[in-house]
PDB file of C-alpha atoms in Angstrom:
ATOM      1  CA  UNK G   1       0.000   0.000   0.000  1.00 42.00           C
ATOM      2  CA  UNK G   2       3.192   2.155   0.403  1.00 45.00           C
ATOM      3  CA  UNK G   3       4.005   2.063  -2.744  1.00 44.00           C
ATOM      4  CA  UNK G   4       1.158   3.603  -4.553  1.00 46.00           C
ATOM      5  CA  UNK G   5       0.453   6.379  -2.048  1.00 46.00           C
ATOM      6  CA  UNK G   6       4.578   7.300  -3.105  1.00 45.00           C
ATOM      7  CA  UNK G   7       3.333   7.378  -6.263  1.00 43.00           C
ATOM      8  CA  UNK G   8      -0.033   9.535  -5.884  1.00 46.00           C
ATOM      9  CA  UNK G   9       2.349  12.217  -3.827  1.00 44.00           C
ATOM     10  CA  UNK G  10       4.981  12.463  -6.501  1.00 44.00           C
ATOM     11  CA  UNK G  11       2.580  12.779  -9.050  1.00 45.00           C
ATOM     12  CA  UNK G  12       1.285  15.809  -7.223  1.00 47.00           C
ATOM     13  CA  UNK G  13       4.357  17.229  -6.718  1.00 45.00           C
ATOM     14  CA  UNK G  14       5.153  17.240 -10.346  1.00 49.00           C
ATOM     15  CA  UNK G  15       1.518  18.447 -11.281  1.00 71.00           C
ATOM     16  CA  UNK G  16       2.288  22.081 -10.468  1.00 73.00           C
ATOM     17  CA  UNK G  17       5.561  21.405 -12.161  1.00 74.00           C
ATOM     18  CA  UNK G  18       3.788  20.385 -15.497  1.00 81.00           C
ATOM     19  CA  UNK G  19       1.129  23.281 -15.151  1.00 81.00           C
ATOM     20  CA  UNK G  20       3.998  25.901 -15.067  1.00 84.00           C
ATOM     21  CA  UNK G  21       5.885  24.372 -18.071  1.00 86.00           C
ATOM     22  CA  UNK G  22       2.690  24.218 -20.150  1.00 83.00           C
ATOM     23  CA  UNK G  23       2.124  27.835 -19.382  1.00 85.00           C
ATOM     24  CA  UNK G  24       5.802  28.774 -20.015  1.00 89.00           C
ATOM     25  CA  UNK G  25       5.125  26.460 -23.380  1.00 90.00           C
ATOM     26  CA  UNK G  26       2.203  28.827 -25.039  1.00 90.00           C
ATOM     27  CA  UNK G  27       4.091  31.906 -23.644  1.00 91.00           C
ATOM     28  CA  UNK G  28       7.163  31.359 -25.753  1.00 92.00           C
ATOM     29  CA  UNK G  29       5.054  30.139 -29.059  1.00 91.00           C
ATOM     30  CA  UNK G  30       2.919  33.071 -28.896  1.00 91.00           C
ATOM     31  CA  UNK G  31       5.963  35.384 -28.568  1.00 93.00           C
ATOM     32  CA  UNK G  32       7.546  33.221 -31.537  1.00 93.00           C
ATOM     33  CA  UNK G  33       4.809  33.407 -33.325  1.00 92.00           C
ATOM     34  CA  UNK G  34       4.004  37.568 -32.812  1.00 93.00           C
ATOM     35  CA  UNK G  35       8.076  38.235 -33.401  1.00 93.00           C
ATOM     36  CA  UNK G  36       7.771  36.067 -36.681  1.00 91.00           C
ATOM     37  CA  UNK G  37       4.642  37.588 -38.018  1.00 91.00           C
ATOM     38  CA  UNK G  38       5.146  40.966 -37.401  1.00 92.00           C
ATOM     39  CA  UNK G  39       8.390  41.112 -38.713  1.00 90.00           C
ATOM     40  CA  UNK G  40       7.328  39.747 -41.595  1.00 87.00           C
ATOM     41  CA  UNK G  41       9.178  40.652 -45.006  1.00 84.00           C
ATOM     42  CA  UNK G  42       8.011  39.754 -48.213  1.00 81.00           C
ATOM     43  CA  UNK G  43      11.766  39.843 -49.643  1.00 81.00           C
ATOM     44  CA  UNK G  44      13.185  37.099 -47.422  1.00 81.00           C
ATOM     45  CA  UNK G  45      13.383  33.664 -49.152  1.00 82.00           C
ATOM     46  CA  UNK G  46      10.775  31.559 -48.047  1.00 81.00           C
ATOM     47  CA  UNK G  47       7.561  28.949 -48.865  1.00 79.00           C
ATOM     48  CA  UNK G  48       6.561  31.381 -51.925  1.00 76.00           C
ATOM     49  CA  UNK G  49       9.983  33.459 -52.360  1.00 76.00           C
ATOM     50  CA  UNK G  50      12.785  32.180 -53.646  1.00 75.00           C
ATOM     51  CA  UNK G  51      15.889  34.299 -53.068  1.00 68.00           C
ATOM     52  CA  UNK G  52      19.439  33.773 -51.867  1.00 71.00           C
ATOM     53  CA  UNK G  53      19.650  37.165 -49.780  1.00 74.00           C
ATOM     54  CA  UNK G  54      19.660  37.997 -46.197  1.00 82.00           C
ATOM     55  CA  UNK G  55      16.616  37.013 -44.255  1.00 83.00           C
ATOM     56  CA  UNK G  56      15.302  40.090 -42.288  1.00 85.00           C
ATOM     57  CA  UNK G  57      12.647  38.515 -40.156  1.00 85.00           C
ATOM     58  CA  UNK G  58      13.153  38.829 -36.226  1.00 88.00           C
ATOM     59  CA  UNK G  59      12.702  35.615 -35.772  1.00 87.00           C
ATOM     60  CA  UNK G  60      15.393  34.223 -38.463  1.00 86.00           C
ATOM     61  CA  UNK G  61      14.599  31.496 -41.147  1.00 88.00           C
ATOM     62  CA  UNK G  62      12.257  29.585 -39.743  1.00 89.00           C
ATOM     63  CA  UNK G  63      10.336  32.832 -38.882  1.00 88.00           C
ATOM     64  CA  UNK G  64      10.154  33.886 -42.339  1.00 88.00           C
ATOM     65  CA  UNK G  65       8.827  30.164 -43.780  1.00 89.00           C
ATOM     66  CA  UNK G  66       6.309  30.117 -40.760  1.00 91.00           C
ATOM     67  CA  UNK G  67       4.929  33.755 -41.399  1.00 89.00           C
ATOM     68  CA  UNK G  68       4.767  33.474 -45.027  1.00 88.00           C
ATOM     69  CA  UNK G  69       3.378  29.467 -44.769  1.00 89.00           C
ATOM     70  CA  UNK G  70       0.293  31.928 -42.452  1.00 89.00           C
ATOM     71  CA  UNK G  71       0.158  34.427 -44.707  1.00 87.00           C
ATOM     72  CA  UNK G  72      -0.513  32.212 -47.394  1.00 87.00           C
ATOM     73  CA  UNK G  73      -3.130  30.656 -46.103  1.00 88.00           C
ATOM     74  CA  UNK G  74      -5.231  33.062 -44.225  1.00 88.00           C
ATOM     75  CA  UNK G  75      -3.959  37.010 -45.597  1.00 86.00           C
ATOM     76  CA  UNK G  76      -3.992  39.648 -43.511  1.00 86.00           C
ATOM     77  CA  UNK G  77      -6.435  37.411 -41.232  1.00 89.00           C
ATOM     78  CA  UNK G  78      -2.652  36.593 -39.856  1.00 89.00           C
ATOM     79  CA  UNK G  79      -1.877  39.167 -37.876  1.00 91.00           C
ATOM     80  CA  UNK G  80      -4.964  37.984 -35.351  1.00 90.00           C
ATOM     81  CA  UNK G  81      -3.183  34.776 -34.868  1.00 91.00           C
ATOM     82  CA  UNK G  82      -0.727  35.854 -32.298  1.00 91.00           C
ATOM     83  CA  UNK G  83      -3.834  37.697 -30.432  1.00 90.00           C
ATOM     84  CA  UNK G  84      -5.679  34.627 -30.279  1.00 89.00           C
ATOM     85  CA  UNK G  85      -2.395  32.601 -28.934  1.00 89.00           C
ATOM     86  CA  UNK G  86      -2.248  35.553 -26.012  1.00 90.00           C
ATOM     87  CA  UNK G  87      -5.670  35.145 -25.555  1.00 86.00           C
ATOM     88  CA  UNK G  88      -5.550  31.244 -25.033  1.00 84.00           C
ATOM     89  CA  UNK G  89      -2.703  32.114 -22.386  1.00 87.00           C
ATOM     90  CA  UNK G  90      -5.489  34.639 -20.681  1.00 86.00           C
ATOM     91  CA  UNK G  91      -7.157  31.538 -20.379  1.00 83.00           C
ATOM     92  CA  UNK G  92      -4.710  29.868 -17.852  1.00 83.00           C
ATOM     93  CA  UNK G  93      -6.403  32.682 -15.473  1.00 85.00           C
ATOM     94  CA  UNK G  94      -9.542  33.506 -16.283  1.00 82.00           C
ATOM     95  CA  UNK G  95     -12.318  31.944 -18.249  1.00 80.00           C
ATOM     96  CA  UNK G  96     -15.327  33.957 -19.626  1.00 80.00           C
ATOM     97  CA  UNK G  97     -18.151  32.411 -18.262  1.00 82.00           C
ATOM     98  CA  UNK G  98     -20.131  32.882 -21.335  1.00 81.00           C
ATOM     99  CA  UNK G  99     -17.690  31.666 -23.667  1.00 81.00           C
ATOM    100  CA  UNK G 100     -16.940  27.908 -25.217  1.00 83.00           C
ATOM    101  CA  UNK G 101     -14.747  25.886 -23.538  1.00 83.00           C
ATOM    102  CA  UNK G 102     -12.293  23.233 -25.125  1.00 84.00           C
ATOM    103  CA  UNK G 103     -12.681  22.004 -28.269  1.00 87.00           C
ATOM    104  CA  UNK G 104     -15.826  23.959 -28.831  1.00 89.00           C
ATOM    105  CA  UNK G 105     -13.900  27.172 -28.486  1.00 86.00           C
ATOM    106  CA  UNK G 106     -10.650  26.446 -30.730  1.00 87.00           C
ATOM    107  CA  UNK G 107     -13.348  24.903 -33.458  1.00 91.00           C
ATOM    108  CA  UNK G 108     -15.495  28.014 -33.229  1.00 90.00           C
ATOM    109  CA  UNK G 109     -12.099  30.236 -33.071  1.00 90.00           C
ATOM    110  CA  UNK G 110     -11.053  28.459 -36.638  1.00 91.00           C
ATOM    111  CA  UNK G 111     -14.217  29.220 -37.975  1.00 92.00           C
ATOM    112  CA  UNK G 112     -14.171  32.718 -36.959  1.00 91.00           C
ATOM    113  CA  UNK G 113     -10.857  33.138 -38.792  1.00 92.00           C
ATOM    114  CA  UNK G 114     -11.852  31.615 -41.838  1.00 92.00           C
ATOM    115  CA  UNK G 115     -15.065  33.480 -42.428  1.00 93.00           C
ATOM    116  CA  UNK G 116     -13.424  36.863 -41.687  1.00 92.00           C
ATOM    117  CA  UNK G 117     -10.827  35.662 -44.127  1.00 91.00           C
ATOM    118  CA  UNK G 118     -14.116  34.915 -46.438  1.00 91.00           C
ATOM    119  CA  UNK G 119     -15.323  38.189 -46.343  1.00 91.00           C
ATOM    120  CA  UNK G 120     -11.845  40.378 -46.840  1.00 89.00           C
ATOM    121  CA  UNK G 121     -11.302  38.084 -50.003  1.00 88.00           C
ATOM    122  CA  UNK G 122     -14.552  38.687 -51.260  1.00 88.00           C
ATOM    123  CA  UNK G 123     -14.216  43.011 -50.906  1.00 87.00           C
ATOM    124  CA  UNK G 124     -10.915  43.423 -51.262  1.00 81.00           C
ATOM    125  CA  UNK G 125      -8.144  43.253 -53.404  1.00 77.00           C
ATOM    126  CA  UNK G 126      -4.315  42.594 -52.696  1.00 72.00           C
ATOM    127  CA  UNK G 127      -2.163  40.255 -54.648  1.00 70.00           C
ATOM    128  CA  UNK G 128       0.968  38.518 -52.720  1.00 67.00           C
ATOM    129  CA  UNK G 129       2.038  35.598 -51.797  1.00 67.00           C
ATOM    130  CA  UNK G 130       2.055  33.932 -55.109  1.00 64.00           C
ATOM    131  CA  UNK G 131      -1.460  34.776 -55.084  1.00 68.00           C
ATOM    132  CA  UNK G 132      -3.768  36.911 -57.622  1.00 63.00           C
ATOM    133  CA  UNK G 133      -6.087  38.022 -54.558  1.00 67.00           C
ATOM    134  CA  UNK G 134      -4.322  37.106 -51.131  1.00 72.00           C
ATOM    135  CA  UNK G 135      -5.911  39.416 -48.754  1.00 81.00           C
ATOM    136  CA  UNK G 136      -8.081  36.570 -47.206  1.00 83.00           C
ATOM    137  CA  UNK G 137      -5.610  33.996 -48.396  1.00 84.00           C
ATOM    138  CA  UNK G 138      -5.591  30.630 -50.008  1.00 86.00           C
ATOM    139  CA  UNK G 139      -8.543  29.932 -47.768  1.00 89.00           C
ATOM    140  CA  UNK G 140     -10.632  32.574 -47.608  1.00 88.00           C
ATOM    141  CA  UNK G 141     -10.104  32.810 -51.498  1.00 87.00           C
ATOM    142  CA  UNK G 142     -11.655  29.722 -52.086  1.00 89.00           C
ATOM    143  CA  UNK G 143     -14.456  29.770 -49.546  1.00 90.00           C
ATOM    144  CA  UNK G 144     -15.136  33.450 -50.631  1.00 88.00           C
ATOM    145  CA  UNK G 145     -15.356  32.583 -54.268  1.00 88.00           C
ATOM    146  CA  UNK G 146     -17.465  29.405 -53.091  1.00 91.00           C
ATOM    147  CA  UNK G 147     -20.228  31.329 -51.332  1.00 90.00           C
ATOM    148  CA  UNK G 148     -20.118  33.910 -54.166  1.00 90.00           C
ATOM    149  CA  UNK G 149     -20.953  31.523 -56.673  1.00 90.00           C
ATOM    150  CA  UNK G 150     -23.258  29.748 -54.179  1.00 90.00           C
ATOM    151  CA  UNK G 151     -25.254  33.098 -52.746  1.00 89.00           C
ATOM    152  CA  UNK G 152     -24.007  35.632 -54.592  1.00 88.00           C
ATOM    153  CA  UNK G 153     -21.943  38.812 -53.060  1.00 89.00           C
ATOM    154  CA  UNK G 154     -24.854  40.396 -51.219  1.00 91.00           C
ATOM    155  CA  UNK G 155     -26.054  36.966 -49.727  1.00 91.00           C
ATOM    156  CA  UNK G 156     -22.253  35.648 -49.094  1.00 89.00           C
ATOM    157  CA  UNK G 157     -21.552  39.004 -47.082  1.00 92.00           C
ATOM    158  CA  UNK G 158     -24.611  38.545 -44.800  1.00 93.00           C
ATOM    159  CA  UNK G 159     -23.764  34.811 -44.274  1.00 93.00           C
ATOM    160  CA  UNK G 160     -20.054  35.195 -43.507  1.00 92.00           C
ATOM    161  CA  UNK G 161     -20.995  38.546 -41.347  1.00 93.00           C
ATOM    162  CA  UNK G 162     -23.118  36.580 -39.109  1.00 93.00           C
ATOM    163  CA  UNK G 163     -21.176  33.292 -39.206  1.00 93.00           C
ATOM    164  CA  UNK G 164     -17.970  35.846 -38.107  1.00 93.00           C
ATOM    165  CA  UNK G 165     -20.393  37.444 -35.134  1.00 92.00           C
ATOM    166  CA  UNK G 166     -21.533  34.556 -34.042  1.00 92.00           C
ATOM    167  CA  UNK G 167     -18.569  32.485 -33.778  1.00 91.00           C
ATOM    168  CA  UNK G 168     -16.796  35.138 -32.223  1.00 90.00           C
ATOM    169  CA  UNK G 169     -19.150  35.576 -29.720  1.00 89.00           C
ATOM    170  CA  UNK G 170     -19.522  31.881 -28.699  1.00 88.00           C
ATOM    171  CA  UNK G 171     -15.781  31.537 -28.686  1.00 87.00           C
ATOM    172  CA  UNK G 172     -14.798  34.671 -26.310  1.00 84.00           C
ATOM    173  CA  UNK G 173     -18.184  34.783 -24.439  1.00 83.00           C
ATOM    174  CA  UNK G 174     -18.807  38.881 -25.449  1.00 78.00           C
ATOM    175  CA  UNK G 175     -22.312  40.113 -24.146  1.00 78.00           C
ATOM    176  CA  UNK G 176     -23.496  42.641 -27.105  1.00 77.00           C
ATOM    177  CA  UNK G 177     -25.665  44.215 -24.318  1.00 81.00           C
ATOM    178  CA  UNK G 178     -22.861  45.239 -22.673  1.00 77.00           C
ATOM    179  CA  UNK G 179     -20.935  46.156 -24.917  1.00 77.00           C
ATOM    180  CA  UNK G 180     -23.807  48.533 -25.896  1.00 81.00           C
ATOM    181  CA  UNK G 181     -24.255  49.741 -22.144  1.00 84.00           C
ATOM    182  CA  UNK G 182     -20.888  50.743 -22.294  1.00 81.00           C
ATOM    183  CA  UNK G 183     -20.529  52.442 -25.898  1.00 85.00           C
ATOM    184  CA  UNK G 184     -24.062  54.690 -25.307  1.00 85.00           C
ATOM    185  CA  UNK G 185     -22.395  55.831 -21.863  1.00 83.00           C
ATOM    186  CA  UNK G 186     -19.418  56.551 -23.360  1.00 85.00           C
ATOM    187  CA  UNK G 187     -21.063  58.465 -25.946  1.00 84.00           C
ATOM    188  CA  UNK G 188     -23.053  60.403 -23.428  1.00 85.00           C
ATOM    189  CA  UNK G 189     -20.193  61.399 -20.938  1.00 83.00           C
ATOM    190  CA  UNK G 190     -18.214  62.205 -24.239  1.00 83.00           C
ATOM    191  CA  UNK G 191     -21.124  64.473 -25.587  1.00 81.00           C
ATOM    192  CA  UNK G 192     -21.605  66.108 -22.142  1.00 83.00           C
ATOM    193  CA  UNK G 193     -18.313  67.326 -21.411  1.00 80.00           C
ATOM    194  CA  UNK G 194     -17.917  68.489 -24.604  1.00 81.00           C
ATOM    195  CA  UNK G 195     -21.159  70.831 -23.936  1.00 78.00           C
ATOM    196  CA  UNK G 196     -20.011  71.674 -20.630  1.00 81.00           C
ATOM    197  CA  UNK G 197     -16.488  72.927 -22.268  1.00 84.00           C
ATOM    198  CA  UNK G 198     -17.960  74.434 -25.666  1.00 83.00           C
ATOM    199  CA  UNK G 199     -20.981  76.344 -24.522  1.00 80.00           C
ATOM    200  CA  UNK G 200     -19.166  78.681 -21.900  1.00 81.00           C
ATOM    201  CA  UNK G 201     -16.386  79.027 -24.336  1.00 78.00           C
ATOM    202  CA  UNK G 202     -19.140  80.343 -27.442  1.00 79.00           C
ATOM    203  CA  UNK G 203     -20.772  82.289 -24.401  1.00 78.00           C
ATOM    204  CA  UNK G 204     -17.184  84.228 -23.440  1.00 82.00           C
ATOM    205  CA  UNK G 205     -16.738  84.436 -27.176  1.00 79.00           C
ATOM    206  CA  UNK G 206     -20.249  86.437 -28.387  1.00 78.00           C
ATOM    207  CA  UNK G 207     -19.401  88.544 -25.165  1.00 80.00           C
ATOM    208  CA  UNK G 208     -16.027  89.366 -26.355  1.00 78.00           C
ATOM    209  CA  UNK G 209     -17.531  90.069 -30.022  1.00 76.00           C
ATOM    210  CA  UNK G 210     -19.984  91.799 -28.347  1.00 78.00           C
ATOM    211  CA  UNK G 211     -17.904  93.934 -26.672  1.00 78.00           C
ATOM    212  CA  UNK G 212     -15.290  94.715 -29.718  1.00 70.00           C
ATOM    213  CA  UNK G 213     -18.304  95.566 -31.700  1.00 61.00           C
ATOM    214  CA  UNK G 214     -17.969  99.004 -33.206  1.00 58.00           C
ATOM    215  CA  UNK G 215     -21.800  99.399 -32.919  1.00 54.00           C
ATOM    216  CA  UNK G 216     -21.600  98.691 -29.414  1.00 49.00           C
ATOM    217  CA  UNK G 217     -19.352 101.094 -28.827  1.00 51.00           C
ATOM    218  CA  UNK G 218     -20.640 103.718 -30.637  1.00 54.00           C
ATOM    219  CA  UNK G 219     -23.845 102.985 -28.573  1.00 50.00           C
ATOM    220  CA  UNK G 220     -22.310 102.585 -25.026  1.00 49.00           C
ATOM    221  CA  UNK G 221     -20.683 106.162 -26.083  1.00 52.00           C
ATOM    222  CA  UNK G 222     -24.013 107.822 -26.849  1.00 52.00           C
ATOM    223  CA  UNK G 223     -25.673 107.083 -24.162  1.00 50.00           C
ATOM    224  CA  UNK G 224     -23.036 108.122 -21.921  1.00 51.00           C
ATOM    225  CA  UNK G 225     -23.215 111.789 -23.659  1.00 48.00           C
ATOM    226  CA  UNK G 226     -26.743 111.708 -22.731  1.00 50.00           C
ATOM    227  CA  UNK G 227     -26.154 110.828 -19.523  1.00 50.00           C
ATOM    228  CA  UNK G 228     -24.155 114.009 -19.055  1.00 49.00           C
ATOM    229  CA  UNK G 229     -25.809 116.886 -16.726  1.00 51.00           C
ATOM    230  CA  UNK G 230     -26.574 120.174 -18.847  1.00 50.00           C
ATOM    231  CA  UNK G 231     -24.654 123.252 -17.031  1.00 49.00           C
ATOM    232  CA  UNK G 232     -26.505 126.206 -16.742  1.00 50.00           C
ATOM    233  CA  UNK G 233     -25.119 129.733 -16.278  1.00 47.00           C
TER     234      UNK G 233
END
């Protein structure tokens, strides 16, 4: 009976081990993967550049193959990959309590990304990375021109839209209400201290025309010559 209770207390002894090194694990891939991406240089010889000259990328050669591999496939949909790998670090501490969890959340994460990437392919236009029309990527080129020939461009947008929304909401548990709440009070502090600072400035400043006004003057300066007692001899 020793024997397995040795084992049960070693195992949680290295448990908080483990947990640290998994956290320490995401921390230094989301780094990587910010340094790599955000460095990224479309001169340095990679997946879809061939080149024999210097690689610039931060994060040296296998930075530049693992940004342009991204940018490939999703467009400028990449640069919210790093945000969602700091995001699933968040999670180590605190977990929206409306939002997915597991599974559920990467799947509904992935689909988030690839309808966004959807919907820049299907409105805008920006060759690279080997690629006629690479602003939502290889993927979102091919879904986009899928649900364009499927629905159209109208009825595409409104699918992809709401797919986008609604993933995203399921996946970081935002409450729209909220969100709202906070946007209209912000709106109204915003619009009443800018009344409380404009309207005594435009008051002070039709008193100062006011006052510099020749017709006022003229004015103030008749009325003080009537003012004037008449001397009698």
């Amino acid at each position: 009976m020793a024997v397995p209770e040795q084992t049960q207390d070693s195992a949680k002894a290295t448990k908080p081990g483990r947990l640290v090194l998994h956290r320490v694990f995401w921390i230094v891939l989301a780094c990587f993967v910010a340094i790599s991406i955000f460095t990224h240089d479309a001169n340095d010889p990679a997946w879809t550049q061939w080149g024999t000259g210097p690689t610039n990328n931060a994060a040296g050669q296998f930075g530049a193959y693992l940004s342009d591999i991204l940018g490939f496939m999703l467009g400028a949909v990449v640069y919210a990959v790093p945000f969602l790998l700091f995001w699933r670090i968040a999670l180590f501490w605190y977990q929206p309590p409306r939002a997915l969890t597991g599974w559920r959340q990467a799947a509904a994460w992935v689909v988030c990304l690839f309808s966004l990437a959807s919907l820049l392919a299907l409105h805008q236009y920006q060759p690279g990375y080997g690629l006629d029309n690479a602003a939502g990527g290889l993927f979102g080129r091919t879904l986009g021109l899928a649900m364009w020939q499927a629905t159209g461009l109208i009825g595409g947008s409104l699918i992809l839209g709401t797919l986008f929304v609604l993933t995203f909401t399921l996946a970081s548990g935002l409450s729209w209400p909220f969100v709202l709440e906070r946007v209209g009070r912000g709106l109204w502090l915003g619009f009443t201290g800018l009344q409380a600072i404009c309207i005594p400035a435009w008051q002070n400043w039709r008193a100062k025309r006011r006052s510099a006004s020749p017709m006022t003057t003229n004015a103030a300066s008749h009325a003080s010559v009537r003012q004037e007692p008449v001397m009698r001899e």
